[in-house]
CSV table of C-alpha atoms and ligand atoms in Angstrom, one decimal:
chain,number,residue,atom,x,y,z
A,4,MET,CA,-20.5,6.0,-8.2
A,5,ASP,CA,-17.7,7.1,-10.5
A,6,LYS,CA,-16.6,5.1,-13.5
A,7,PHE,CA,-13.8,5.4,-16.0
A,8,ILE,CA,-14.6,5.3,-19.6
A,9,ILE,CA,-11.5,4.2,-21.6
A,10,GLN,CA,-11.0,4.1,-25.4
A,11,GLY,CA,-8.0,1.8,-25.7
A,12,GLY,CA,-5.4,1.4,-28.4
A,13,ARG,CA,-3.0,4.4,-27.9
A,14,PRO,CA,0.6,4.0,-26.9
A,15,LEU,CA,1.4,6.2,-23.9
A,16,GLU,CA,4.1,8.8,-24.4
A,17,GLY,CA,5.4,11.6,-22.2
A,18,THR,CA,6.4,12.2,-18.6
A,19,VAL,CA,4.6,11.3,-15.4
A,20,ARG,CA,5.5,12.4,-11.9
A,21,ILE,CA,5.2,9.8,-9.2
A,22,SER,CA,3.4,10.6,-5.9
A,23,GLY,CA,4.4,9.8,-2.4
A,24,ALA,CA,3.8,6.2,-1.1
A,25,LYS,CA,0.4,5.6,0.4
A,26,ASN,CA,1.7,2.6,2.4
A,27,ALA,CA,4.5,4.7,3.8
A,28,ALA,CA,2.3,7.8,4.6
A,29,LEU,CA,-0.3,5.8,6.5
A,30,PRO,CA,1.9,4.4,9.3
A,31,ILE,CA,3.8,7.7,9.3
A,32,MET,CA,0.6,9.6,10.1
A,33,ALA,CA,-0.2,7.1,12.8
A,34,ALA,CA,3.3,7.7,14.2
A,35,ALA,CA,2.3,11.3,15.0
A,36,LEU,CA,0.3,9.9,17.8
A,37,LEU,CA,3.5,9.1,19.6
A,38,THR,CA,4.5,12.7,20.5
A,39,SER,CA,2.8,15.8,21.8
A,40,GLU,CA,4.9,17.9,19.4
A,41,LYS,CA,4.3,18.8,15.7
A,42,VAL,CA,5.0,16.3,13.0
A,43,GLN,CA,5.3,17.9,9.6
A,44,LEU,CA,4.9,15.7,6.6
A,45,ASP,CA,5.5,16.3,2.9
A,46,ASN,CA,5.0,14.4,-0.3
A,47,ILE,CA,1.8,12.9,1.0
A,48,PRO,CA,-0.2,11.3,-1.9
A,49,ARG,CA,-3.6,13.0,-2.5
A,50,VAL,CA,-5.6,9.8,-2.2
A,51,ARG,CA,-8.7,8.7,-0.3
A,52,ASP,CA,-7.0,6.5,2.3
A,53,ILE,CA,-5.0,9.5,3.5
A,54,VAL,CA,-8.2,11.4,3.9
A,55,THR,CA,-9.6,8.5,5.9
A,56,MET,CA,-6.6,8.3,8.2
A,57,ALA,CA,-6.8,12.1,8.7
A,58,LYS,CA,-10.5,11.6,9.6
A,59,LEU,CA,-9.6,8.9,12.1
A,60,LEU,CA,-7.0,11.1,13.8
A,61,ALA,CA,-9.5,14.0,13.8
A,62,HIS,CA,-12.1,11.7,15.4
A,63,MET,CA,-9.7,11.3,18.3
A,64,LYS,CA,-9.3,15.2,18.4
A,65,VAL,CA,-5.8,15.1,17.1
A,66,HIS,CA,-5.0,18.4,15.2
A,67,VAL,CA,-4.5,17.7,11.6
A,68,ILE,CA,-3.6,20.8,9.7
A,69,ALA,CA,-3.5,20.7,5.9
A,70,GLN,CA,-3.8,23.4,3.3
A,71,ASP,CA,-5.9,21.4,0.8
A,72,VAL,CA,-8.2,18.5,0.7
A,73,PRO,CA,-6.9,16.0,-0.2
A,74,PRO,CA,-3.6,17.3,1.2
A,75,SER,CA,-0.1,16.9,-0.1
A,76,ALA,CA,1.5,18.2,3.1
A,77,MET,CA,0.2,18.3,6.6
A,78,THR,CA,1.1,19.0,10.2
A,79,ILE,CA,-0.2,16.6,12.8
A,80,GLN,CA,-0.1,17.4,16.5
A,81,THR,CA,-1.4,15.1,19.2
A,82,GLU,CA,-1.2,17.1,22.5
A,83,GLU,CA,-4.1,15.1,23.9
A,84,ILE,CA,-6.8,12.8,22.5
A,85,SER,CA,-10.5,12.7,23.4
A,86,HIS,CA,-10.6,8.9,23.1
A,87,ALA,CA,-8.3,6.2,21.9
A,88,GLU,CA,-10.6,4.5,19.5
A,89,ALA,CA,-10.7,3.5,15.9
A,90,PRO,CA,-14.4,2.9,15.2
A,91,TYR,CA,-15.8,0.2,12.8
A,92,GLU,CA,-17.1,2.9,10.4
A,93,LEU,CA,-13.6,4.0,9.6
A,94,VAL,CA,-11.8,0.7,10.0
A,95,LYS,CA,-14.2,-1.0,7.5
A,96,THR,CA,-13.3,1.5,4.8
A,97,MET,CA,-9.6,1.3,5.5
A,98,ARG,CA,-7.8,-1.6,7.2
A,99,ALA,CA,-4.7,0.5,7.8
A,100,SER,CA,-6.6,2.2,10.7
A,101,VAL,CA,-5.3,-0.7,12.7
A,102,LEU,CA,-1.9,1.1,12.6
A,103,THR,CA,-3.2,3.3,15.4
A,104,LEU,CA,-3.3,0.4,17.9
A,105,GLY,CA,0.5,0.3,18.7
A,106,PRO,CA,1.1,4.0,19.0
A,107,LEU,CA,-2.1,4.6,21.1
A,108,VAL,CA,-1.4,1.9,23.7
A,109,ALA,CA,2.3,2.9,23.8
A,110,ARG,CA,1.6,6.6,24.5
A,111,PHE,CA,-1.8,6.7,26.2
A,112,GLY,CA,-1.9,3.2,27.8
A,113,TYR,CA,-5.1,2.3,26.1
A,114,ALA,CA,-6.5,1.6,22.7
A,115,ARG,CA,-9.7,0.3,21.3
A,116,VAL,CA,-9.6,-0.6,17.6
A,117,SER,CA,-12.3,-2.3,15.6
A,118,LEU,CA,-11.2,-5.7,14.1
A,119,PRO,CA,-10.9,-5.2,10.4
A,120,GLY,CA,-12.4,-8.5,9.3
A,121,GLY,CA,-11.8,-10.0,5.8
A,122,CYS,CA,-11.7,-8.1,2.6
A,123,ALA,CA,-11.8,-8.7,-1.2
A,124,ILE,CA,-8.3,-10.2,-1.2
A,125,GLY,CA,-8.4,-12.6,1.8
A,126,ALA,CA,-9.1,-13.1,5.5
A,127,ARG,CA,-6.4,-10.8,6.7
A,128,PRO,CA,-6.4,-11.4,10.5
A,129,ILE,CA,-4.3,-9.2,13.0
A,130,ASP,CA,-3.5,-12.0,15.4
A,131,LEU,CA,0.2,-11.3,15.1
A,132,HIS,CA,-0.2,-7.7,16.1
A,133,ILE,CA,-2.2,-8.8,19.1
A,134,GLN,CA,0.2,-11.5,20.2
A,135,ALA,CA,3.2,-9.2,20.0
A,136,LEU,CA,1.5,-6.5,22.1
A,137,GLU,CA,0.6,-9.2,24.6
A,138,LYS,CA,4.2,-10.2,24.8
A,139,MET,CA,5.1,-6.6,25.5
A,140,GLY,CA,2.8,-6.7,28.6
A,141,ALA,CA,-0.4,-5.3,27.2
A,142,LYS,CA,-3.7,-6.8,28.4
A,143,MET,CA,-5.5,-7.6,25.2
A,144,VAL,CA,-9.3,-8.3,25.1
A,145,THR,CA,-11.1,-9.0,22.0
A,146,GLU,CA,-14.9,-8.7,22.2
A,147,HIS,CA,-17.9,-7.2,20.4
A,148,GLY,CA,-15.7,-6.9,17.2
A,149,TYR,CA,-13.1,-4.7,18.9
A,150,VAL,CA,-9.7,-5.3,20.2
A,151,GLU,CA,-8.8,-3.5,23.4
A,152,ALA,CA,-5.2,-3.0,24.6
A,153,ARG,CA,-4.2,-1.8,28.1
A,154,ALA,CA,-0.7,-1.3,29.6
A,155,GLU,CA,0.6,1.2,32.0
A,156,ARG,CA,3.8,1.1,30.1
A,157,LEU,CA,4.7,-1.5,27.5
A,158,ARG,CA,7.9,-3.6,28.1
A,159,GLY,CA,10.5,-4.5,25.6
A,160,ALA,CA,10.3,-8.1,24.4
A,161,GLU,CA,11.7,-10.5,21.9
A,162,ILE,CA,9.1,-10.7,19.1
A,163,HIS,CA,9.4,-13.3,16.5
A,164,PHE,CA,6.8,-12.9,13.8
A,165,GLU,CA,5.6,-16.4,12.7
A,166,LYS,CA,4.7,-14.9,9.3
A,167,ILE,CA,6.0,-11.7,7.8
A,168,THR,CA,3.6,-8.9,8.2
A,169,VAL,CA,4.0,-5.3,7.0
A,170,THR,CA,1.5,-3.4,9.2
A,171,GLY,CA,2.3,-5.8,12.1
A,172,THR,CA,5.9,-4.9,11.9
A,173,GLU,CA,5.0,-1.2,11.7
A,174,ASN,CA,2.6,-1.4,14.6
A,175,ILE,CA,5.1,-3.1,16.9
A,176,LEU,CA,8.0,-0.9,15.8
A,177,MET,CA,6.0,2.2,16.8
A,178,ALA,CA,4.9,0.6,20.1
A,179,ALA,CA,8.4,-0.4,20.9
A,180,THR,CA,9.8,3.2,20.6
A,181,LEU,CA,8.1,4.1,23.9
A,182,ALA,CA,8.4,0.8,25.7
A,183,GLN,CA,10.6,0.2,28.7
A,184,GLY,CA,13.8,-1.6,27.6
A,185,GLU,CA,14.8,-3.3,24.4
A,186,THR,CA,12.5,-4.9,21.8
A,187,ILE,CA,13.9,-7.2,19.2
A,188,LEU,CA,11.7,-7.9,16.2
A,189,SER,CA,12.7,-10.9,14.2
A,190,ASN,CA,11.3,-12.1,10.9
A,191,ALA,CA,10.3,-8.5,10.4
A,192,ALA,CA,9.0,-7.2,7.1
A,193,ARG,CA,11.7,-5.5,5.1
A,194,GLU,CA,9.6,-3.2,2.9
A,195,PRO,CA,11.0,0.3,2.1
A,196,GLU,CA,7.9,1.7,3.8
A,197,ILE,CA,9.2,0.3,7.1
A,198,ALA,CA,12.6,1.9,6.7
A,199,ASP,CA,10.8,5.1,5.9
A,200,LEU,CA,8.7,4.9,9.0
A,201,ALA,CA,11.8,4.2,11.1
A,202,ASP,CA,13.6,7.2,9.5
A,203,LEU,CA,10.8,9.4,10.8
A,204,LEU,CA,10.8,7.7,14.2
A,205,ILE,CA,14.6,8.2,14.5
A,206,LYS,CA,14.2,11.9,13.7
A,207,MET,CA,11.6,12.0,16.5
A,208,GLY,CA,14.2,10.6,19.0
A,209,ALA,CA,13.6,6.8,18.7
A,210,LYS,CA,16.5,4.4,19.0
A,211,ILE,CA,16.1,2.0,16.2
A,212,GLU,CA,18.6,-0.2,14.4
A,213,GLY,CA,18.1,-2.6,11.5
A,214,ALA,CA,14.8,-1.3,10.0
A,215,GLY,CA,14.7,-2.6,6.4
A,216,THR,CA,16.3,-5.9,7.5
A,217,SER,CA,14.5,-8.8,9.1
A,218,THR,CA,15.9,-8.0,12.6
A,219,ILE,CA,15.0,-4.7,14.1
A,220,ARG,CA,16.3,-3.6,17.5
A,221,VAL,CA,14.5,-0.8,19.4
A,222,ARG,CA,15.6,0.7,22.7
A,223,GLY,CA,12.6,2.3,24.2
A,224,VAL,CA,12.7,6.0,25.3
A,225,GLU,CA,10.6,8.0,27.7
A,226,LYS,CA,9.4,10.5,25.1
A,227,LEU,CA,9.5,11.3,21.4
A,228,HIS,CA,9.6,14.8,19.9
A,229,GLY,CA,8.4,16.6,16.8
A,230,ALA,CA,10.1,16.2,13.4
A,231,ALA,CA,9.7,16.9,9.7
A,232,HIS,CA,9.7,14.2,7.0
A,233,ARG,CA,9.2,13.7,3.3
A,234,VAL,CA,7.5,10.5,2.4
A,235,ILE,CA,9.3,8.2,-0.1
A,236,PRO,CA,7.9,7.7,-3.6
A,237,ASP,CA,5.2,5.1,-4.3
A,238,ARG,CA,7.0,2.1,-5.8
A,239,ILE,CA,3.6,0.4,-6.7
A,240,GLU,CA,2.5,3.5,-8.6
A,241,VAL,CA,5.9,3.4,-10.4
A,242,GLY,CA,5.3,-0.3,-11.2
A,243,THR,CA,1.8,0.4,-12.4
A,244,PHE,CA,3.1,3.1,-14.8
A,245,LEU,CA,5.9,0.9,-16.0
A,246,VAL,CA,3.3,-1.7,-17.0
A,247,ALA,CA,1.1,1.1,-18.6
A,248,GLY,CA,4.0,2.1,-20.7
A,249,ALA,CA,4.9,-1.5,-21.6
A,250,ILE,CA,1.4,-2.8,-22.3
A,251,THR,CA,0.6,0.0,-24.7
A,252,GLY,CA,3.9,-0.2,-26.5
A,253,GLY,CA,4.7,3.3,-25.3
A,254,ASN,CA,7.7,5.4,-24.2
A,255,VAL,CA,7.2,7.0,-20.8
A,256,LEU,CA,9.5,8.8,-18.4
A,257,LEU,CA,8.6,8.4,-14.8
A,258,THR,CA,10.1,11.1,-12.5
A,259,GLU,CA,10.5,11.4,-8.7
A,260,CYS,CA,10.8,7.7,-8.2
A,261,GLU,CA,13.2,5.5,-6.3
A,262,PRO,CA,14.5,2.9,-8.8
A,263,ARG,CA,16.3,0.8,-6.1
A,264,HIS,CA,12.9,-0.1,-4.6
A,265,LEU,CA,11.8,-1.7,-7.8
A,266,CYS,CA,14.5,-4.3,-8.6
A,267,ALA,CA,12.2,-7.3,-8.7
A,268,ILE,CA,9.7,-5.6,-10.8
A,269,ILE,CA,12.2,-4.1,-13.3
A,270,ASP,CA,14.0,-7.5,-13.6
A,271,LYS,CA,10.7,-9.3,-14.4
A,272,LEU,CA,9.5,-6.7,-16.9
A,273,SER,CA,13.0,-6.8,-18.5
A,274,GLU,CA,12.6,-10.6,-18.9
A,275,CYS,CA,9.3,-9.8,-20.7
A,276,GLY,CA,11.2,-7.7,-23.2
A,277,VAL,CA,10.4,-4.4,-21.8
A,278,GLU,CA,13.2,-1.8,-21.9
A,279,ILE,CA,13.6,0.1,-18.7
A,280,THR,CA,16.5,2.5,-18.2
A,281,ALA,CA,17.4,4.8,-15.3
A,282,GLU,CA,17.7,8.3,-16.8
A,283,SER,CA,18.8,9.8,-13.5
A,284,ALA,CA,19.0,8.7,-9.8
A,285,THR,CA,15.2,9.4,-9.6
A,286,SER,CA,13.8,8.7,-13.0
A,287,LEU,CA,13.1,5.7,-15.1
A,288,ARG,CA,12.2,5.4,-18.8
A,289,VAL,CA,10.0,2.6,-20.0
A,290,ARG,CA,9.9,1.6,-23.7
A,291,ALA,CA,8.3,-1.4,-25.4
A,292,SER,CA,8.5,-1.7,-29.1
A,293,GLY,CA,8.8,-5.4,-29.9
A,294,LYS,CA,6.7,-8.3,-28.8
A,295,LEU,CA,6.2,-9.0,-25.1
A,296,ARG,CA,7.5,-12.3,-23.9
A,297,THR,CA,6.2,-14.3,-20.9
A,298,ALA,CA,7.9,-14.7,-17.6
A,299,ASP,CA,6.5,-16.6,-14.6
A,300,VAL,CA,6.0,-14.7,-11.4
A,301,THR,CA,5.7,-15.7,-7.8
A,302,THR,CA,4.7,-12.9,-5.4
A,303,GLU,CA,6.8,-12.6,-2.3
A,304,GLU,CA,7.5,-10.2,0.6
A,305,TYR,CA,10.0,-7.5,-0.2
A,306,PRO,CA,12.6,-7.6,-1.8
A,307,GLY,CA,10.6,-10.2,-3.9
A,308,PHE,CA,7.9,-9.4,-6.5
A,309,ALA,CA,5.2,-7.4,-4.7
A,310,THR,CA,1.7,-8.9,-4.4
A,311,ASP,CA,0.5,-5.3,-5.0
A,312,MET,CA,1.9,-5.6,-8.5
A,313,GLN,CA,0.4,-9.0,-9.3
A,314,ALA,CA,-2.8,-7.8,-10.9
A,315,GLN,CA,-1.1,-5.3,-13.1
A,316,TYR,CA,1.4,-7.9,-14.2
A,317,LEU,CA,-1.4,-10.3,-15.0
A,318,ALA,CA,-2.8,-7.6,-17.4
A,319,LEU,CA,0.5,-7.4,-19.1
A,320,ALA,CA,0.7,-11.2,-19.4
A,321,THR,CA,-2.5,-11.3,-21.4
A,322,GLN,CA,-0.5,-9.4,-24.1
A,323,ALA,CA,2.6,-11.5,-23.9
A,324,GLU,CA,3.6,-14.4,-26.3
A,325,GLY,CA,3.1,-17.8,-24.6
A,326,ASP,CA,2.0,-19.1,-21.2
A,327,SER,CA,2.7,-17.2,-17.9
A,328,LEU,CA,2.3,-18.9,-14.6
A,329,ILE,CA,1.5,-16.4,-11.8
A,330,THR,CA,1.6,-17.7,-8.2
A,331,GLU,CA,0.1,-15.6,-5.4
A,332,THR,CA,1.7,-16.5,-2.1
A,333,ILE,CA,0.7,-13.6,0.1
A,334,PHE,CA,-3.1,-13.5,-0.1
A,335,GLU,CA,-5.5,-16.4,-0.6
A,336,ASN,CA,-8.0,-14.6,-2.8
A,337,ARG,CA,-6.3,-12.1,-5.0
A,338,PHE,CA,-7.4,-13.1,-8.6
A,339,MET,CA,-10.7,-11.3,-8.8
A,340,HIS,CA,-9.4,-9.1,-11.6
A,341,ALA,CA,-8.8,-12.3,-13.7
A,342,SER,CA,-12.5,-13.1,-14.1
A,343,GLU,CA,-13.1,-9.6,-15.4
A,344,MET,CA,-10.2,-9.9,-17.8
A,345,ILE,CA,-11.6,-13.2,-19.0
A,346,ARG,CA,-14.9,-11.3,-19.8
A,347,MET,CA,-12.7,-9.0,-22.0
A,348,GLY,CA,-11.4,-12.0,-23.9
A,349,ALA,CA,-8.3,-13.0,-21.9
A,350,ASN,CA,-7.4,-16.7,-21.7
A,351,ILE,CA,-6.7,-17.3,-18.0
A,352,GLU,CA,-7.1,-20.4,-15.9
A,353,ILE,CA,-7.3,-20.0,-12.2
A,354,ASN,CA,-6.4,-22.9,-9.9
A,355,GLY,CA,-6.3,-21.8,-6.3
A,356,ARG,CA,-3.4,-19.5,-5.8
A,357,GLN,CA,-2.1,-19.9,-9.4
A,358,ALA,CA,-3.1,-18.4,-12.6
A,359,ILE,CA,-2.0,-19.5,-16.0
A,360,VAL,CA,-2.3,-16.8,-18.6
A,361,HIS,CA,-2.3,-18.0,-22.3
A,362,GLY,CA,-1.3,-15.0,-24.4
A,363,PRO,CA,-1.5,-13.0,-26.4
A,364,THR,CA,-5.2,-12.4,-26.7
A,365,PRO,CA,-6.9,-9.3,-28.0
A,366,LEU,CA,-9.0,-7.7,-25.4
A,367,SER,CA,-12.4,-6.2,-26.2
A,368,GLY,CA,-14.0,-3.4,-24.2
A,369,THR,CA,-16.9,-4.0,-22.0
A,370,THR,CA,-18.2,-3.0,-18.5
A,371,ILE,CA,-16.0,-4.4,-15.8
A,372,ILE,CA,-16.1,-4.0,-12.0
A,373,ALA,CA,-13.2,-3.2,-9.8
A,374,SER,CA,-13.0,-5.3,-6.6
A,375,ASP,CA,-10.0,-3.8,-4.8
A,376,LEU,CA,-7.4,-1.2,-5.3
A,377,ARG,CA,-4.8,-3.0,-7.4
A,378,ALA,CA,-7.4,-5.0,-9.2
A,379,SER,CA,-8.9,-1.7,-10.4
A,380,ALA,CA,-5.5,-0.6,-11.6
A,381,SER,CA,-5.1,-3.8,-13.6
A,382,LEU,CA,-8.5,-3.3,-15.2
A,383,VAL,CA,-7.6,0.2,-16.3
A,384,LEU,CA,-4.4,-1.2,-17.8
A,385,ALA,CA,-6.4,-3.8,-19.7
A,386,GLY,CA,-8.8,-1.1,-20.9
A,387,LEU,CA,-5.8,0.8,-22.3
A,388,VAL,CA,-5.1,-2.0,-24.8
A,389,ALA,CA,-8.7,-3.2,-25.4
A,390,GLU,CA,-10.6,-2.5,-28.6
A,391,ASN,CA,-13.5,-0.1,-28.3
A,392,THR,CA,-14.8,1.2,-25.0
A,393,THR,CA,-14.1,-0.2,-21.6
A,394,VAL,CA,-16.1,1.0,-18.6
A,395,VAL,CA,-14.4,0.4,-15.3
A,396,ASP,CA,-17.1,0.6,-12.6
A,397,ARG,CA,-16.5,1.4,-8.8
A,398,VAL,CA,-13.4,3.3,-9.3
A,399,TYR,CA,-13.6,4.5,-5.7
A,400,HIS,CA,-11.2,1.6,-5.0
A,401,ILE,CA,-8.6,3.1,-7.3
A,402,ASP,CA,-9.1,6.5,-5.7
A,403,ARG,CA,-8.0,5.0,-2.3
A,404,GLY,CA,-4.5,4.6,-3.5
A,405,TYR,CA,-3.8,6.3,-6.8
A,406,GLU,CA,-3.6,10.1,-7.1
A,407,ARG,CA,-6.0,11.0,-10.0
A,408,ILE,CA,-4.7,8.2,-12.2
A,409,GLU,CA,-7.0,9.3,-15.1
A,410,ASN,CA,-5.3,12.7,-15.2
A,411,LYS,CA,-1.9,11.2,-15.2
A,412,LEU,CA,-2.8,8.7,-17.9
A,413,ARG,CA,-4.5,11.4,-20.0
A,414,ALA,CA,-1.4,13.6,-19.9
A,415,LEU,CA,0.4,10.6,-21.5
A,416,GLY,CA,-2.1,10.5,-24.3
A,417,ALA,CA,-4.6,7.9,-23.0
A,418,ARG,CA,-8.3,8.4,-23.8
A,419,ILE,CA,-9.8,8.0,-20.3
A,420,GLU,CA,-12.6,10.0,-18.7
A,421,ARG,CA,-14.2,9.9,-15.3
A,422,SER,CA,-18.0,9.9,-15.2
A,423,GLY,CA,-20.1,10.4,-12.1
B,507,EPZ,C1,0.3,-4.4,3.7
B,507,EPZ,O1,-0.9,-5.0,4.2
B,507,EPZ,C2,-0.1,-3.4,2.6
B,507,EPZ,N1,-1.0,-2.4,3.3
B,507,EPZ,C3,-0.9,-4.1,1.5
B,507,EPZ,O2,-1.2,-3.2,0.5
B,507,EPZ,C4,0.0,-5.2,0.9
B,507,EPZ,O3,-0.7,-5.9,0.0
B,507,EPZ,C5,0.5,-6.1,2.0
B,507,EPZ,O4,1.1,-5.4,3.1
B,507,EPZ,C6,1.5,-7.1,1.6
B,507,EPZ,O5,2.6,-6.5,1.0
B,507,EPZ,C7,-0.4,-1.3,3.9
B,507,EPZ,O6,0.8,-1.2,4.0
B,507,EPZ,C8,-1.3,-0.3,4.5
B,507,EPZ,P1,0.5,-8.3,5.9
B,507,EPZ,P2,-0.9,-5.8,5.5
B,507,EPZ,O7,0.1,-8.1,7.3
B,507,EPZ,O8,0.1,-5.3,6.4
B,507,EPZ,C9,-1.2,-12.6,7.0
B,507,EPZ,C10,-2.5,-2.1,-1.2
B,507,EPZ,O9,-3.1,-2.5,-2.2
B,507,EPZ,N2,-1.3,-12.1,8.4
B,507,EPZ,O10,1.9,-8.1,5.5
B,507,EPZ,O11,-2.3,-5.9,6.0
B,507,EPZ,C11,-2.1,-11.9,6.1
B,507,EPZ,O12,-3.4,-12.4,6.1
B,507,EPZ,C12,-2.5,-3.0,0.1
B,507,EPZ,O13,-1.9,-1.0,-1.1
B,507,EPZ,C13,-1.7,-12.9,9.5
B,507,EPZ,O14,-2.0,-14.1,9.2
B,507,EPZ,O15,-0.4,-7.2,5.0
B,507,EPZ,C14,-1.4,-12.1,4.8
B,507,EPZ,O16,-1.7,-13.4,4.3
B,507,EPZ,C15,-3.4,-4.2,0.0
B,507,EPZ,N3,-1.8,-12.4,10.7
B,507,EPZ,C16,0.1,-12.0,5.1
B,507,EPZ,O17,0.1,-12.3,6.6
B,507,EPZ,C17,-1.5,-11.1,11.0
B,507,EPZ,O18,-1.6,-10.7,12.2
B,507,EPZ,C18,0.7,-10.7,4.9
B,507,EPZ,O19,-0.1,-9.6,5.3
B,507,EPZ,C19,-1.1,-10.2,10.0
B,507,EPZ,C20,-1.0,-10.7,8.7
C-alpha cells in the first residue's frame, strides 16, 4: 500500500492547476446511460473513483473510450447494456456507483444496485433515493443486500426530500428526464455539481428548470441524445490548496478554478487572516504571512461551508491562535482525522459532532493513517507543517479524489514522496 513521506516546514510557492470535479464527473458519467448516442466528456479528473465508475459502466458492456488510464477525456456510448447491475465489489469501493440506479431504471426499466452500507464517515443510507423512485411508480425491492427497481416507464411526481441529499437529487433528476410527465423536486441539493449535471442533461435534450436552486422542475421526454461537456473545476481541490497555501504561510496561485463556488470557504479563511484574491475570473491567489486567527465553522449544505472541507479546515485550526469550534452537521462520524492529529501534538477535544481545537500547537511528524478521502488530505496538510518526517499511510483514499496531489504539492516546493 502506498504511503506519503513528508518533510514539513516549507512555505508553498508557485502555481497549481485545478482539475475537474470528481463529484460532478461521477453523476455525469452515469448520465451517459440515458442515451444510445455518444456523450463526450472533457476535464475529467484523473482519479481512482473515475476509473471505478468507468469499470462499472464497462461491466454493463457500455462502451467507454478513453485515450489514457486514468483518462482526462472520454467518450461513453450506451447502445445497449448486458445487465443493469452495480455489483457489491464495485459499490463497496465507491458509493457513487448508486448513481446508476436512476438512469438505469429510467431508460431500461430495471436496475439492480448493491446497497452501499456505511462507511468511515457515517451510516449513509439511500432510503431517500428509494422512496423517490417508488413515488415515480417504480417497484422497489430490497433483499440480499441489493435494491431492485422496476418500472415500464417512470411517472413524473412531486418529490420532497426530507433531508437534502446530493446524490439523491442527482439520481432523481436523471430518472425524471425520461419519466412521463412533470417531476418537481423540492428541498433539492443546490451544489454546483448538480447544476453541472443539469447543464449536460439539457444539452442532451432534457427539459429542466431550476437546477442549482432548491426546487427543480423536469418535464420528461421520450428520448435523450448525445452531447459534449466539459466538467466544472473541483471546488474541494481548490479549498484544499487554499488551506495548503495558508497553513504553510505560502503564496500560491490556483488556476482553472471557479471562485464563485467557494464563497463560504473564502469568507471563512479570510476571517482567519488568510489573504485570498481573485487574479482573474478563473484564478485565485492565496497568501498568508501573519498569524492565523481562529473562526468557528459549522458545515452545511451548499452554499454553506462544505463538509468535504471540514477536515482540511481542522488542520488549519491547529495552527491558529485561540480556540476554534468546528461543528459537523452532515455526517455523524467525520472526525477520524482529529485523533491522528492529536497523535501529532494537536490539542483537540471531540464531543459528538463538535470539535474544539485549541491552537496553535506545533505538530511533530509520525506515522498516521488516512481513514477517508478528505481526512487523508487533512493529514497531508498537517504533515506539511509538522516538524521532521510524517508518514501518511493508506493513501489510496486520497487517490480516489485528488489527482496526484504529491506531484502538485512538490511543484509548489513541498517535500513529499510516494513510497510503495
Ligand atoms: C455527496 O455524498 C458527495 N459525494 C460527498 O463527497 C459529500 O460529502 C456529500 O455529498 C455531502 O456534501 C458525491 O457527490 C459522489 P448526501 P452523498 O446524500 O450524496 C443523509 C467526498 O469526499 N442521507 O448529500 O452520499 C446522509 O446519511 C464525498 O468527495 C439519508 O439519510 O451525501 C447524510 O447524513 C464524501 N438518506 C446526509 O443525508 C439518503 O437517502 C447528506 O448525504 C441520502 C442521504
